[in-house]
Coordinates of C-alpha atoms and ligand atoms in Angstrom, one line a residue:
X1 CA 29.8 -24.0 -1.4
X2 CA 26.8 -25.0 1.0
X3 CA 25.4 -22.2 2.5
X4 CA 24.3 -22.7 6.2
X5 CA 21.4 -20.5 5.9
X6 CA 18.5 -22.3 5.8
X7 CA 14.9 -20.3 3.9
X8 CA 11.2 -20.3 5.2
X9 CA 9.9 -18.0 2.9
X10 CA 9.3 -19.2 -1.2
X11 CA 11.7 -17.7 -3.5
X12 CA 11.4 -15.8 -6.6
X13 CA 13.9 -17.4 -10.0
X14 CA 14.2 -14.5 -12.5
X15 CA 16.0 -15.1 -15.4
X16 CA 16.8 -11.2 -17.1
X17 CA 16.6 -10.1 -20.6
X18 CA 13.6 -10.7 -21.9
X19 CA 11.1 -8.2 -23.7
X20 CA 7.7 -8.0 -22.1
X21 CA 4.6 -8.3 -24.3
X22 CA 0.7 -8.1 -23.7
X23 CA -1.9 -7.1 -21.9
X24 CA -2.0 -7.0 -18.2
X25 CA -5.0 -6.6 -16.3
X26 CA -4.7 -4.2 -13.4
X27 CA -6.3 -5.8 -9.9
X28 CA -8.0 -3.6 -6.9
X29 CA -6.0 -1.6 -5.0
X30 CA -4.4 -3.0 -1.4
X31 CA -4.5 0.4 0.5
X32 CA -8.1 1.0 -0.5
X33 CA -9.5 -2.6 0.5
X34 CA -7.9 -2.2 3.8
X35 CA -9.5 0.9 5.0
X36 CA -12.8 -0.3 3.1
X37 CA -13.1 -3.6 5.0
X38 CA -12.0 -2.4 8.3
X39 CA -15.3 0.1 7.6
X40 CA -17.7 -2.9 7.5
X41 CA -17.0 -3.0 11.7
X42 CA -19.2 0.3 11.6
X43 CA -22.5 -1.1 10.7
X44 CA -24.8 -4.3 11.8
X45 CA -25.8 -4.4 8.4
X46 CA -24.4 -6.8 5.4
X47 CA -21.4 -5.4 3.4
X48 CA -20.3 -6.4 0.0
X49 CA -16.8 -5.4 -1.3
X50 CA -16.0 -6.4 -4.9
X51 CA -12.7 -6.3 -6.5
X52 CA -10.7 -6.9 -3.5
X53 CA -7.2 -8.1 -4.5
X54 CA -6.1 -11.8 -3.0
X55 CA -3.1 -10.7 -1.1
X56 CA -1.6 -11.8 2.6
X57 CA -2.5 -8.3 4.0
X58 CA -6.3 -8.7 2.8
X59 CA -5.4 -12.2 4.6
X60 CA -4.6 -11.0 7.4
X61 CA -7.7 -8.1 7.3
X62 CA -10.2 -10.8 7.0
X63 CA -8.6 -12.8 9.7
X64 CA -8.7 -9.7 11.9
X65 CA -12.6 -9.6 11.1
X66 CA -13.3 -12.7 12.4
X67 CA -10.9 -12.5 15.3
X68 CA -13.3 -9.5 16.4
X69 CA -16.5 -11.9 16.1
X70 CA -17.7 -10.7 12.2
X71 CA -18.7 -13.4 9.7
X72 CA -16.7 -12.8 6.6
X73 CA -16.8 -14.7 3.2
X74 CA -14.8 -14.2 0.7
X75 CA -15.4 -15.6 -3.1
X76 CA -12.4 -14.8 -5.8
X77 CA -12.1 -10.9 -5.4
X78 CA -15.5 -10.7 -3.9
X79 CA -15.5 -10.1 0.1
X80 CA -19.1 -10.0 1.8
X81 CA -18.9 -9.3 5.9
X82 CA -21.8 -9.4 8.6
X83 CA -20.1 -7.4 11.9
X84 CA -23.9 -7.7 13.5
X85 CA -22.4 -10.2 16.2
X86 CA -18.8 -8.5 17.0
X87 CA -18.1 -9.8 20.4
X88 CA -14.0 -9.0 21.0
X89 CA -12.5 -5.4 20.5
X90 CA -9.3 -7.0 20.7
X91 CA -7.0 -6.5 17.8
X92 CA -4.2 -9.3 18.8
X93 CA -0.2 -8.4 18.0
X94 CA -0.1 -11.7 16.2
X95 CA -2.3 -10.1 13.7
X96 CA -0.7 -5.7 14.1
X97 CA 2.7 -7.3 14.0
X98 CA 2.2 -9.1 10.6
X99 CA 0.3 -5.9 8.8
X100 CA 0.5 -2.3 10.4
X101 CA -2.6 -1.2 9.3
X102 CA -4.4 -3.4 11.6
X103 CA -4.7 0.4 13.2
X104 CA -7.5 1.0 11.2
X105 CA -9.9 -1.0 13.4
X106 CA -9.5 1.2 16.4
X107 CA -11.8 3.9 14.9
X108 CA -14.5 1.9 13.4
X109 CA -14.3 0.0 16.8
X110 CA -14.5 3.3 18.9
X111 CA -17.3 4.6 16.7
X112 CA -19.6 1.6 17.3
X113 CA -18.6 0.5 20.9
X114 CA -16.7 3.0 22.1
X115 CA -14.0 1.0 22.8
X116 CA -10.6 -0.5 21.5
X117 CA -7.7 -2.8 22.4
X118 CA -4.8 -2.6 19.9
X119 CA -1.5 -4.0 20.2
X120 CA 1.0 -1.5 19.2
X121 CA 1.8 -1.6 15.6
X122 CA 5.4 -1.3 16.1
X123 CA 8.0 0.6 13.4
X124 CA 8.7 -1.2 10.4
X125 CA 12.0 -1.7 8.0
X126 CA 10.9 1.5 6.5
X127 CA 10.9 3.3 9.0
X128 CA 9.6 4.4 12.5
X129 CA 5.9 5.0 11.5
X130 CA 4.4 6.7 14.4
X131 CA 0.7 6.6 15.2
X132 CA 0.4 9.5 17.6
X133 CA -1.3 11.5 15.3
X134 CA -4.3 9.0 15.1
X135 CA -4.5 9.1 18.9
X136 CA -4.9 12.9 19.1
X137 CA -8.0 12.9 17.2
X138 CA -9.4 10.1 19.5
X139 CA -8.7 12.0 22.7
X140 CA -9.3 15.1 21.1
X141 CA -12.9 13.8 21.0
X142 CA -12.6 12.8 24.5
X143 CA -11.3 9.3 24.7
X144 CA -9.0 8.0 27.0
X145 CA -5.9 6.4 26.3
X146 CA -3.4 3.6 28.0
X147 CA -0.8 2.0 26.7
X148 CA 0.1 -1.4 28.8
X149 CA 2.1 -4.4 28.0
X150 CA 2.5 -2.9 24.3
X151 CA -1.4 -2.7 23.7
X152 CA -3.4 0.7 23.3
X153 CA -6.4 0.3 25.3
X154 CA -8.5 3.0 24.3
X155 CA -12.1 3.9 25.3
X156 CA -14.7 6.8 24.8
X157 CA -18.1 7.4 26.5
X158 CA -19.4 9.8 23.8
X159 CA -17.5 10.9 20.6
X160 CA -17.4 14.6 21.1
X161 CA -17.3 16.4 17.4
X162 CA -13.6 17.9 16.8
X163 CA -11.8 20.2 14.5
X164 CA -8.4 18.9 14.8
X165 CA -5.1 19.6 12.2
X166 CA -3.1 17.1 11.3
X167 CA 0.8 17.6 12.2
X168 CA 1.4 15.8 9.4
X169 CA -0.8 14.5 6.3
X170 CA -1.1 10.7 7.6
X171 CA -3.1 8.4 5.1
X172 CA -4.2 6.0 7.7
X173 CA -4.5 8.9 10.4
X174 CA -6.8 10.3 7.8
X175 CA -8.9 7.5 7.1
X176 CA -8.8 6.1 11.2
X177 CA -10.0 9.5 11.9
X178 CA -13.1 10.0 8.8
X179 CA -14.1 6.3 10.4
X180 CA -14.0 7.1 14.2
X181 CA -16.5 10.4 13.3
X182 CA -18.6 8.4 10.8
X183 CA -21.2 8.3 14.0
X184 CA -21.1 11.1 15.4
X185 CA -24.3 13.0 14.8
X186 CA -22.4 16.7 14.8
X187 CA -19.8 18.4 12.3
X188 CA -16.4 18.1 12.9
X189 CA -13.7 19.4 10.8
X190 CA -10.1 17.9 9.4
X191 CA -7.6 19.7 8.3
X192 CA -4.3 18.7 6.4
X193 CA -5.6 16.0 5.4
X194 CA -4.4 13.2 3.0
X195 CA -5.7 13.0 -0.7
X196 CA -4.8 10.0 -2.0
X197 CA -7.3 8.2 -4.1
X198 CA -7.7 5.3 -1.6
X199 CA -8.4 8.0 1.1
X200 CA -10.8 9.3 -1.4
X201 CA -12.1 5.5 -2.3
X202 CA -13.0 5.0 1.3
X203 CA -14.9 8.7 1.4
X204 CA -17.5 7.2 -1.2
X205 CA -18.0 3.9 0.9
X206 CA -18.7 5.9 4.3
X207 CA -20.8 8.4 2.0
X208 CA -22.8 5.2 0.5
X209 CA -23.1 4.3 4.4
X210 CA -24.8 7.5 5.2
X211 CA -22.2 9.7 6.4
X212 CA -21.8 13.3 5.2
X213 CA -18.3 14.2 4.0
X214 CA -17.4 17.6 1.8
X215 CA -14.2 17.9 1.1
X216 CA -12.2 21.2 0.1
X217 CA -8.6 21.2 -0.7
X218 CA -6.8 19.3 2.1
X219 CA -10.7 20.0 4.9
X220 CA -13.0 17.6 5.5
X221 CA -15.7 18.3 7.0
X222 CA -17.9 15.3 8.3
X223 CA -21.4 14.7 10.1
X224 CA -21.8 11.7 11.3
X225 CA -24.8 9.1 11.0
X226 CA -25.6 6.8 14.0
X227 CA -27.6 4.8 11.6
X228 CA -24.8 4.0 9.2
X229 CA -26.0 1.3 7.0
X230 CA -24.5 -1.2 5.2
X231 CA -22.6 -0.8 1.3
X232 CA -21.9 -2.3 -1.9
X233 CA -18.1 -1.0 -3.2
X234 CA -16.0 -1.6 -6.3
X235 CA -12.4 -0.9 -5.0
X236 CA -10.7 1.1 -7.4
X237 CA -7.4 0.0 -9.2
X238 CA -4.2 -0.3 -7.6
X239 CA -2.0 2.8 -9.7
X240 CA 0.9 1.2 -7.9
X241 CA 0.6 -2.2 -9.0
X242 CA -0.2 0.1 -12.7
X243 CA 2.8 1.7 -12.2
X244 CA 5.5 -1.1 -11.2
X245 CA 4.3 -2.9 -14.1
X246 CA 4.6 0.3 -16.7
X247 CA 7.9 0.4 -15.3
X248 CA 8.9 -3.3 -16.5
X249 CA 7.2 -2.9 -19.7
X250 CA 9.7 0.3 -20.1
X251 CA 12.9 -1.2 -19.2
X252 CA 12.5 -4.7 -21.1
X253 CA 12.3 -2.7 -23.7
X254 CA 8.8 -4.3 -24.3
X255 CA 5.5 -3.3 -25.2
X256 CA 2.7 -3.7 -22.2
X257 CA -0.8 -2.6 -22.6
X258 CA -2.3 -2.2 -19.1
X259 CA -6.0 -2.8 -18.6
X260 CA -8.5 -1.3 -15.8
X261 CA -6.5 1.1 -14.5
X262 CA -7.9 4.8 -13.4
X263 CA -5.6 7.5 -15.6
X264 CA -6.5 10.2 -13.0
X265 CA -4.7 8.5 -10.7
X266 CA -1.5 7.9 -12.4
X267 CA -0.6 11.8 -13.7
X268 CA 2.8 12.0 -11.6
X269 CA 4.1 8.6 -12.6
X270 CA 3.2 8.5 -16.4
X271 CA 4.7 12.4 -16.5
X272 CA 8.0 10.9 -14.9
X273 CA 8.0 7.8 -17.1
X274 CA 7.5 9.8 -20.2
X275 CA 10.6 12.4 -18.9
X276 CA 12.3 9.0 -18.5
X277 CA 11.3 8.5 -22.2
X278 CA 8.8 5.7 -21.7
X279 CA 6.4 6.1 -25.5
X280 CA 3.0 6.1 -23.0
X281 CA -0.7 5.9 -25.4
X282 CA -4.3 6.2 -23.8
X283 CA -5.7 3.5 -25.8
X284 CA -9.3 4.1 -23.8
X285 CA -10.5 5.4 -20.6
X286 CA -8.9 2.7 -18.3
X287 CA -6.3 1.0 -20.7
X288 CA -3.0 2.4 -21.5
X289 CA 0.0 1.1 -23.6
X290 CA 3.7 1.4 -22.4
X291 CA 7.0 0.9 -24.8
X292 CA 10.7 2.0 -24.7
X293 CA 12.2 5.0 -26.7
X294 CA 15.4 2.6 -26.7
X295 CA 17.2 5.0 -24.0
X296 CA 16.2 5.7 -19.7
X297 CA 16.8 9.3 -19.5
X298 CA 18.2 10.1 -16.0
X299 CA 15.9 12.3 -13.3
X300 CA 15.6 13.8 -10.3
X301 CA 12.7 12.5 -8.4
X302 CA 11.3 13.7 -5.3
X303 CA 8.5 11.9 -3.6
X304 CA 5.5 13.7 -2.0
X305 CA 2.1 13.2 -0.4
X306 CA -0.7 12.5 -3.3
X307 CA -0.6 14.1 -6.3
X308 CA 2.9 14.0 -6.1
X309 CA 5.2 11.2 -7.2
X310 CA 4.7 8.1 -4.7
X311 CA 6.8 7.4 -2.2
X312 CA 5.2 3.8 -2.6
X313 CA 7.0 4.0 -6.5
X314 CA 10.2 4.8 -5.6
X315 CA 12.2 2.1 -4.9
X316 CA 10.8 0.6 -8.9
X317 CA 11.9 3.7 -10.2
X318 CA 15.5 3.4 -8.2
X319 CA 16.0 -0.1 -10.0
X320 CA 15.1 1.9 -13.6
X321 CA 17.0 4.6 -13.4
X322 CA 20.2 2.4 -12.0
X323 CA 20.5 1.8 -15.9
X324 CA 19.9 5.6 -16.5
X325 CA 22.2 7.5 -19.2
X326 CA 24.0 10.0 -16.9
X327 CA 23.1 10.7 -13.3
X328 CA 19.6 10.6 -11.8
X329 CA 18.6 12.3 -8.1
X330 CA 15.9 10.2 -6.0
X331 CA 15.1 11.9 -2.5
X332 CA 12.7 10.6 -0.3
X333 CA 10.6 12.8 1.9
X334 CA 8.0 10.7 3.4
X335 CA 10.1 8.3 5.3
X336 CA 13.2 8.7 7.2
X337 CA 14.3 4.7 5.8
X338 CA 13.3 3.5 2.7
X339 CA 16.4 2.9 1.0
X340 CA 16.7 -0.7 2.1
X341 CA 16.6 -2.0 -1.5
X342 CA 19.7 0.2 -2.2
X343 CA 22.5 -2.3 -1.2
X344 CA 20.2 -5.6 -2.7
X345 CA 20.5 -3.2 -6.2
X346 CA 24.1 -2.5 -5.5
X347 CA 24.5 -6.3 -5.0
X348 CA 23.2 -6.5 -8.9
X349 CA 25.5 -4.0 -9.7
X350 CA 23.8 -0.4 -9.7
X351 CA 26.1 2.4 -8.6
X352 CA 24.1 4.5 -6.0
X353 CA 25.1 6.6 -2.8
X354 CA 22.7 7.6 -0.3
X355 CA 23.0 10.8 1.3
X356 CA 20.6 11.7 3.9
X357 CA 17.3 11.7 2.2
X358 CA 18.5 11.7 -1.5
X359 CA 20.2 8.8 -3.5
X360 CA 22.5 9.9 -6.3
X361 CA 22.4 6.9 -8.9
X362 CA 24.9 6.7 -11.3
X363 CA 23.6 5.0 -14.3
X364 CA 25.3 1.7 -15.4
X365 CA 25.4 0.1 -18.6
X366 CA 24.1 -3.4 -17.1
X367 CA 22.8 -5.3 -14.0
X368 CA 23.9 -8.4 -13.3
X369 CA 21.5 -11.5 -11.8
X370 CA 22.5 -12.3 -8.3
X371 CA 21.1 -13.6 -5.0
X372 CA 19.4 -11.0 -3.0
X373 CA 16.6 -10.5 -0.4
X374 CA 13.5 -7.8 0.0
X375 CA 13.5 -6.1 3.1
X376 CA 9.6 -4.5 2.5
X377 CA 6.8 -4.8 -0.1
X378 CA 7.9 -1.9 -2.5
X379 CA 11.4 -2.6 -2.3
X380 CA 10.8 -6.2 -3.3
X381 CA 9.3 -5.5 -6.5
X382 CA 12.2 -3.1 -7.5
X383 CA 14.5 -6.1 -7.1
X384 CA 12.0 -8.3 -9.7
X385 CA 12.2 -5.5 -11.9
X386 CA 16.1 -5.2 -11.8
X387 CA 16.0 -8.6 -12.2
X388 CA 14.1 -8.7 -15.4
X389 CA 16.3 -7.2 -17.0
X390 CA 19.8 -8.4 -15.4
X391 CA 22.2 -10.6 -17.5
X392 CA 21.8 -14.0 -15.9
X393 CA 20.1 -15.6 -13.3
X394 CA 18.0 -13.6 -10.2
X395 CA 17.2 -15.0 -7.2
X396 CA 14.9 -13.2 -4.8
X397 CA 14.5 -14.6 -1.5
X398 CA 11.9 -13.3 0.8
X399 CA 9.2 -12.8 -1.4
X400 CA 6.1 -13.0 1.2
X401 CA 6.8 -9.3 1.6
X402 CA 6.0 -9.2 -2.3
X403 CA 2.8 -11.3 -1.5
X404 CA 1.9 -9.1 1.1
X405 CA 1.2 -6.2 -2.1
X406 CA 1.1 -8.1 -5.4
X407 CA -1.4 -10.5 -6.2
X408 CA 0.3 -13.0 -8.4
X409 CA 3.3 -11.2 -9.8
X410 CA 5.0 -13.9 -11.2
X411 CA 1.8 -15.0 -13.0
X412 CA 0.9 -12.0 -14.5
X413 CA 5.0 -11.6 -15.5
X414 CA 5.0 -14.6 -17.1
X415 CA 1.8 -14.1 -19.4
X416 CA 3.7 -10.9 -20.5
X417 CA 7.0 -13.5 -21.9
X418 CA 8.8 -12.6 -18.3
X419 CA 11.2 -15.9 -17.8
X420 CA 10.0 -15.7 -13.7
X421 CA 9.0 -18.6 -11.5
X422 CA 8.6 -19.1 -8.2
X423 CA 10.2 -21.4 -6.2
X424 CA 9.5 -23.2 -2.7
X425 CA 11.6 -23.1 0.2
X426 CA 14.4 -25.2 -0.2
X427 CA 15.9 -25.3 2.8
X428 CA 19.9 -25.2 2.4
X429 CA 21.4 -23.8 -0.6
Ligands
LIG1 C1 0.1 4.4 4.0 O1 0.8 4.1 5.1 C2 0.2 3.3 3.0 N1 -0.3 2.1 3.7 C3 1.7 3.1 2.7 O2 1.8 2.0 1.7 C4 2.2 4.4 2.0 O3 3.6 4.2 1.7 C5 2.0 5.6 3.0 O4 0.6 5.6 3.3 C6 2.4 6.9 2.4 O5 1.7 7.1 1.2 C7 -1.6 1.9 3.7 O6 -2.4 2.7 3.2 C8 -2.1 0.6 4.4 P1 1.4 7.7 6.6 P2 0.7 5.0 6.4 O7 0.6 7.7 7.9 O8 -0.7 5.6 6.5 C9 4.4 9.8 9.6 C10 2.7 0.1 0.8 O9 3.8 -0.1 0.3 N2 3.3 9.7 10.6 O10 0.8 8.5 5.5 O11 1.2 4.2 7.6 C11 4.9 8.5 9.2 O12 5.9 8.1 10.1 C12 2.6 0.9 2.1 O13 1.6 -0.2 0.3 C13 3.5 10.2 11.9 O14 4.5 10.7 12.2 O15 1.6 6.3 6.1 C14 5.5 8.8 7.8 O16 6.8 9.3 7.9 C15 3.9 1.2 2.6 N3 2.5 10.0 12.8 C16 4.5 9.9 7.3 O17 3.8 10.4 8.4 C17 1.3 9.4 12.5 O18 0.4 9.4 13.4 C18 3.4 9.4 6.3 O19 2.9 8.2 6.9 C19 1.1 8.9 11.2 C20 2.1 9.1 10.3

């Protein structure tokens, strides 16, 4: 039967059953390059950012750059960027509405010119995504705010120092905040602050910039340098990207070794996997080996802020456990939505009810392929994961939110045996 539907976006063919094998090499992490390449706004001077994942959001970063006047040039996972000539502080809602994080230029922007003109970032599928906690540190250091025709227009005459707690621990509020003080020439103090490792990844860039940052326990405490000089960074692994693909090398019931990833990193999602009864060996300070026990024990998984378990692995570990023996317990605390990939899962055949923030999945004996479409990044590669290992045929549609996270998924599946291609849009069905 013709469907009327007609696609834009490429689609994803997964055909289910196959073991993975190999090595995988693990590439640089999305939500530290972000942060890291907004930072090169603070400085005249040249920056050079190696290992910088080629995905649509580092796209759509670099785009940004330029739209603000920077010279950017980007060679494989190499980025360098000259901001001596910005000449817009304009951050256009073409640009915000495709990636959300397009926040993180107000504060380098602030620091530098003391002004900022961001289109509201708008919620997302996963949820509502506020921002206000970014714009009480700015006018806590004496900026004024205006929100007009869906743009913050936000400006400061000097950046007074602050000691401000966070409501909440925000990881871009954290790092929008470290960036609009990395100037000012007195201490100011953060508390509740995020940890994660990409927070912590863009601490050493503004400390290679000249920026003094001691952290204790969730306190930062900054002093600024109004001659903040240019860098050279290595971003650090992506330990989601690690751990979506140690989840498909557990439940193909393969045998993955996974190459330049940061152990530290990954504690709360190889202890889960290996509670799962994923077989997980340190073969050498960044490599690790993943295989199957033959069983998926079911869990009870509760995401947290960094070092807990990731709210950024849960929907991959949903699609695992869905073939669970017995009953597993997934409750998501850090946002109020991220269930979307729930009914796409059910669609495959996984038996999971959602109630409130916890989803009580009942664990089947086997998925089936079907047709079914991501609703956000992390949700789209827990539907290639169901579908590797789904009798039949899987068809993902959607898949630029996969692009927007993953750098070549279907390659690197495919090296490790994974029957995955990717088709383009074929208009009607
Ligand atoms: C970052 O988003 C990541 N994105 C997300 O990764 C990740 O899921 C999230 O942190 C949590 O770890 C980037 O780093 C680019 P938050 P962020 O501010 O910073 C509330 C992915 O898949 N909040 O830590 O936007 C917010 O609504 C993406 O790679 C406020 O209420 O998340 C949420 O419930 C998805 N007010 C909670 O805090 C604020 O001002 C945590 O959000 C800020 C946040």
């Amino acid at each position: 039967m013709k469907s009327t539907i007609s696609y834009t976006s490429d689609y994803l063919l997964v055909e289910g059953g196959k073991p993975l094998k190999g090595k995988i090499d693990i590439s640089g992490a999305k939500n530290a390059a972000l942060p890291i390449l907004m930072a090169t706004l603070l400085t005249e001077d040249l920056c050079v950012v190696n290992n910088v994942p080629k995905l649509l959001d580092v796209k759509t970063t670099l785009e940004l750059l330029e739209n603000f006047g920077a010279s950017v040039k980007q060679e494989g996972n190499k980025v360098v960027v000259s901001a001596s000539k910005v000449n817009n502080l304009y951050a256009p809602e073409s640009l915000v509405r495709k990636m959300r994080a397009s926040i993180l230029s107000a504060g380098p922007l602030l620091a530098r010119f003391g002004k900022a003109i961001v289109a509201m970032p708008g919620g997302c599928s996963i949820g509502v995504r506020g921002i206000d906690q970014h714009l009480k540190v700015f006018e806590k250091a004496g900026s004024r705010i205006k929100v007009k025709h869906g743009y913050i227009h936000i400006e400061v005459d000097k950046i007074n120092p602050v000691e401000y707690t966070f409501d909440v621990i925000t990881v871009t509020g954290t790092e929008n905040a470290l960036m609009f003080l990395s100037r000012c020439p007195k201490r100011s103090i953060l508390r509740n602050i995020a940890l994660e490792p990409e927070v912590m990844d863009l601490v050493d860039v503004l400390k290679k910039m000249g920026v003094e940052i001691e952290i204790y326990d969730r306190t930062a405490i900054i002093i600024g340098n109004p001659d903040i000089k240019g860098f050279e960074h290595t971003v650090i692994p992506d330990r989601i990207e690690a751990g979506t693909f140690m989840v498909a090398g557990f439940i193909t019931n393969g045998d993955v070794t996974l190459e330049g990833v940061r152990l530290e990193h990954l504690g709360s999602v190889i202890e889960k996997l290996k509670d799962a009864g994923a077989i997980i060996e340190i073969l050498g300070k960044d490599e690790l080996r993943v295989r199957s026990s033959g069983r998926i024990n079911s869990l009870s998984v509760s995401t947290a802020e960094y070092p807990g378990f990731p709210t950024d692995m849960q929907a991959q570990f949903m699609a695992m456990l869905s073939l669970c023996s017995g009953v597993s317990e997934i409750t998501e605390n850090i946002f109020e939505n991220r269930f979307q990939h729930v009914g796409e899962l059910q669609r495959m055949g996984a038996n999971i009810t959602v109630k409130g923030k916890t989803a009580i999945v009942k664990g089947v004996d086997k998925l089936y392929g079907a047709e079914v479409f991501s609703t956000d990044l992390r949700a789209s590669a827990s539907l290639v994961l169901a579908g590797l290992v789904a009798e039949g045929t899987t068809i993902i549609r959607d898949i630029y939110h996969l692009d927007r996270g993953y750098e070549r998924m279907e390659e690197k599946l495919s090296k490790l045996g994974a029957m995955i291609k990717r088709e383009p849009p074929t208009g009607h069905f």
